[in-house]
Coordinates of C-alpha atoms in Angstrom, one line a residue:
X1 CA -29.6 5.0 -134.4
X2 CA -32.2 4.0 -136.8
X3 CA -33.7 1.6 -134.7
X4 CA -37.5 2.3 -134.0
X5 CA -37.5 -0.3 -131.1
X6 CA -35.4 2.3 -129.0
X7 CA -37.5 5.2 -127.2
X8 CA -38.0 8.5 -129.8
X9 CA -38.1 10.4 -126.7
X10 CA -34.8 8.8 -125.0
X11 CA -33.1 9.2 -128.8
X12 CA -34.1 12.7 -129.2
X13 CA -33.0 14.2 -125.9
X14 CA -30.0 15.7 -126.6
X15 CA -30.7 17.2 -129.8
X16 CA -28.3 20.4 -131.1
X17 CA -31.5 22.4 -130.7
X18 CA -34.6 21.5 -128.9
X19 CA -38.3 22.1 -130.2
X20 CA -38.3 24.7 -127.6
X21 CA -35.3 26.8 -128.8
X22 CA -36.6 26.4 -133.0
X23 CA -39.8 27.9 -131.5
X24 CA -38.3 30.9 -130.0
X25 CA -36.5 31.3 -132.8
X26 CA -39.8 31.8 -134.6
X27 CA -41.1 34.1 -132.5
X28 CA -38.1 35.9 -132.2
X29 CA -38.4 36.2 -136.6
X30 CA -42.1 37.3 -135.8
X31 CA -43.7 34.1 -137.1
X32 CA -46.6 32.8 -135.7
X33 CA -46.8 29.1 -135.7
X34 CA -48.7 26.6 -133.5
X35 CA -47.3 23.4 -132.2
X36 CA -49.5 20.5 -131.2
X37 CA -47.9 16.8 -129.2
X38 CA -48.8 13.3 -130.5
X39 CA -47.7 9.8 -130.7
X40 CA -44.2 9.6 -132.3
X41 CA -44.5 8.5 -135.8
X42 CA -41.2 7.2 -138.3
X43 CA -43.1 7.6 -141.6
X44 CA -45.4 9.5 -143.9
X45 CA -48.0 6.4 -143.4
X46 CA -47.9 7.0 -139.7
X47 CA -48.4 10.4 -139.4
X48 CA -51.5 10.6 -142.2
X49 CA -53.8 9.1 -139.0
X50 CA -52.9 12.2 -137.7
X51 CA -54.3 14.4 -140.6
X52 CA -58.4 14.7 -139.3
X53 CA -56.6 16.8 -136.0
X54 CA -54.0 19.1 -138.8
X55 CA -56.2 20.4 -141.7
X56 CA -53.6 22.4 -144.4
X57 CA -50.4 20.9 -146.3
X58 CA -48.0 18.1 -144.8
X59 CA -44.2 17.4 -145.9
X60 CA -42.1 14.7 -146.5
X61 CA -38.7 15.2 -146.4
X62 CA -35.7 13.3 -148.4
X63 CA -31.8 14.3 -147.4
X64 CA -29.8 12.8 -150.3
X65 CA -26.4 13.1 -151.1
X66 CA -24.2 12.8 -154.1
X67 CA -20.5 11.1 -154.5
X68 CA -18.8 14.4 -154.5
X69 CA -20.3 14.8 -151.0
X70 CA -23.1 17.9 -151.7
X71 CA -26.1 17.3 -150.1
X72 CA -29.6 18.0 -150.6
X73 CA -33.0 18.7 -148.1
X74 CA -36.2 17.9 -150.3
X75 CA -39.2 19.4 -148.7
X76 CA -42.1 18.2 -151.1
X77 CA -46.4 17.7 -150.4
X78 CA -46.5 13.8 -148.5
X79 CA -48.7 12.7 -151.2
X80 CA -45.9 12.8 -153.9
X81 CA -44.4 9.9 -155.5
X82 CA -41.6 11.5 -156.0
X83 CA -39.6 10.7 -159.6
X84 CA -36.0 10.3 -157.9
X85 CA -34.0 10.1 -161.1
X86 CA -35.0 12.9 -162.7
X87 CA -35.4 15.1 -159.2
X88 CA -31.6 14.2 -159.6
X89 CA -31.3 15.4 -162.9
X90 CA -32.9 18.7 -162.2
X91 CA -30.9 19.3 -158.9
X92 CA -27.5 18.2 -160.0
X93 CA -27.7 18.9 -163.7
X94 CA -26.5 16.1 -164.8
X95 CA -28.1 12.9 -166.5
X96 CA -27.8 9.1 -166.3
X97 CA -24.8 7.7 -163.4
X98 CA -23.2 11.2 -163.0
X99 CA -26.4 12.7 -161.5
X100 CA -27.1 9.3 -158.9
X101 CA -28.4 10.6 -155.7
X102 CA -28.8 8.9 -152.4
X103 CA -30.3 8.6 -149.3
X104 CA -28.0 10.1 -146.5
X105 CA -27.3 8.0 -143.7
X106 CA -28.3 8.7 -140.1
X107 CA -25.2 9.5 -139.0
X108 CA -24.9 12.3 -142.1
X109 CA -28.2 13.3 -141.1
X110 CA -27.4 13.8 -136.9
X111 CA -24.2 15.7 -138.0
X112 CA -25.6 18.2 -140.2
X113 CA -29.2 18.5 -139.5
X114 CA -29.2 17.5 -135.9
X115 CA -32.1 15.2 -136.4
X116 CA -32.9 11.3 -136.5
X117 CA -34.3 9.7 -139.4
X118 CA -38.3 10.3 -138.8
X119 CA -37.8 13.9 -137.4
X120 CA -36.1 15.2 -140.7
X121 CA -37.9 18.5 -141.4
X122 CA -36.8 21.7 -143.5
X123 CA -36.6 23.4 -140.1
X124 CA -33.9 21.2 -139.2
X125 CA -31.8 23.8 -141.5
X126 CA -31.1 26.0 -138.3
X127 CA -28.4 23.2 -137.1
X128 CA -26.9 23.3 -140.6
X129 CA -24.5 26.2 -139.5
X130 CA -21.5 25.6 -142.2
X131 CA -24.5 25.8 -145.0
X132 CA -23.5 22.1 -146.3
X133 CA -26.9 21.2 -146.9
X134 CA -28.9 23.2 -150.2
X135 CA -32.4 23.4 -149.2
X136 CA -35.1 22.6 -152.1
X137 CA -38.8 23.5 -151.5
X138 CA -41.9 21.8 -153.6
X139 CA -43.6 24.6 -155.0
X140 CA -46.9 23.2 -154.1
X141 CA -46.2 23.1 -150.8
X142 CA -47.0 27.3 -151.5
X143 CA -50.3 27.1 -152.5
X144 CA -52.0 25.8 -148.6
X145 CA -53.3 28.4 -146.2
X146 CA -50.6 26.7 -143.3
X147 CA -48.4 23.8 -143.9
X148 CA -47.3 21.1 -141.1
X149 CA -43.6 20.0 -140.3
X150 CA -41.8 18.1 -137.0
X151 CA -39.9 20.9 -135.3
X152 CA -37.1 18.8 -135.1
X153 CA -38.7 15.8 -133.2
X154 CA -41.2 13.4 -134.6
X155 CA -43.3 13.8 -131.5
X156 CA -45.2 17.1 -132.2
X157 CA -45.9 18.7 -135.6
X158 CA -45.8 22.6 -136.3
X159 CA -48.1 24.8 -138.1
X160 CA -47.1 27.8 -140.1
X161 CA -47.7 29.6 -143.0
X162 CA -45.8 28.6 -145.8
X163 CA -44.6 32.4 -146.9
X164 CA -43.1 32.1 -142.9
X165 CA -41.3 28.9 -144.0
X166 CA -39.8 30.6 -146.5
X167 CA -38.8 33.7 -144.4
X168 CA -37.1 31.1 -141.6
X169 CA -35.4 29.2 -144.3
X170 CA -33.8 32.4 -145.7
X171 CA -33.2 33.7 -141.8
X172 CA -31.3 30.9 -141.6
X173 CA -28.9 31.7 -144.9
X174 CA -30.6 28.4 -146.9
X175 CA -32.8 30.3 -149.0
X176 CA -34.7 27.4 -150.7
X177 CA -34.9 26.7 -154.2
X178 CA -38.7 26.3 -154.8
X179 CA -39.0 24.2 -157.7
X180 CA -41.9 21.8 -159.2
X181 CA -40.8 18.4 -158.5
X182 CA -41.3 15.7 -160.7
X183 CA -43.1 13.4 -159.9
X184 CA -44.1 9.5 -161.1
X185 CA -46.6 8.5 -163.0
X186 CA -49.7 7.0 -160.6
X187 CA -50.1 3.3 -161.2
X188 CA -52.9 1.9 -163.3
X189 CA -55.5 0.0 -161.4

């Protein structure tokens, strides 16, 4: 299902819950939010040459998963190079092998967050119904005026004020733990 050469908007058709019903369930919480279309994009490079048209914060997501099958939604700034080993360590509490994360697969991801892999987004939480996946928030994402996520398709991106993230996440029963995540050191030049 991975397969970029298909068409996004063939492959997200038939979604558990359409951009349209995530929406009203905004507006039903009392959360303003704005949606604009554009070009499908698969990856945080993609969507940046959309960035002149969305001033505020932008996410990247990561869905991992452990052995023990306990899964994870990372909502952190784009920009971040993310330190995955010890963003393991801090989220499973345990060091070296016994804390080894990975990426969950497409299939994982359709099942419990009703998404494809390039539309992953912390709204995605609403199709998480049994509460499988523990939501984890960057806490820098906090500090923008409105931040920028795909409501549930990578064909349009939502505005919204990050204290209304927060009050959808916890609507939804995933209250998020909003952590500072670490990060790798920038490579010399």
């Amino acid at each position: 299902m991975s397969d970029v050469t298909q068409d996004p908007y063939e492959m997200q058709k038939n979604l558990p819950t359409s951009p349209d019903q995530l929406l009203a369930r905004l507006r039903e919480l009392g959360i303003e939010s704005h949606t604009i279309d554009h070009a499908p994009v698969f990856t945080v490079e993609e969507s940046k040459e959309l960035r002149g048209q969305l001033p505020g914060g932008h996410v990247k997501n990561l869905f991992l998963r452990n052995r023990r099958e306990e899964m994870w939604l990372v909502t952190v700034e784009e920009s971040k190079r993310v330190d995955l080993k010890a963003l393991c360590e801090k989220l499973t509490g345990a060091t070296g092998g016994a804390a080894k994360l990975s990426f969950g697969s497409a299939d994982r991801l359709m099942q419990y967050l009703g998404v494809i892999p390039g539309a992953v987004t912390p709204f995605a939480v609403i199709n998480d119904k049994g509460k499988a996946v523990r939501m984890v928030l960057d806490q820098d994402l906090l500090r923008h005026d409105v931040v920028h996520a795909h409501p549930l398709v990578n064909f349009k991106a939502t505005a919204l004020a990050p204290k209304d993230l927060l009050r959808f996440l916890e609507a939804e029963g995933h209250v998020p733990a909003v952590i500072q995540i670490p990060v790798t050191a920038s490579p010399q030049g």
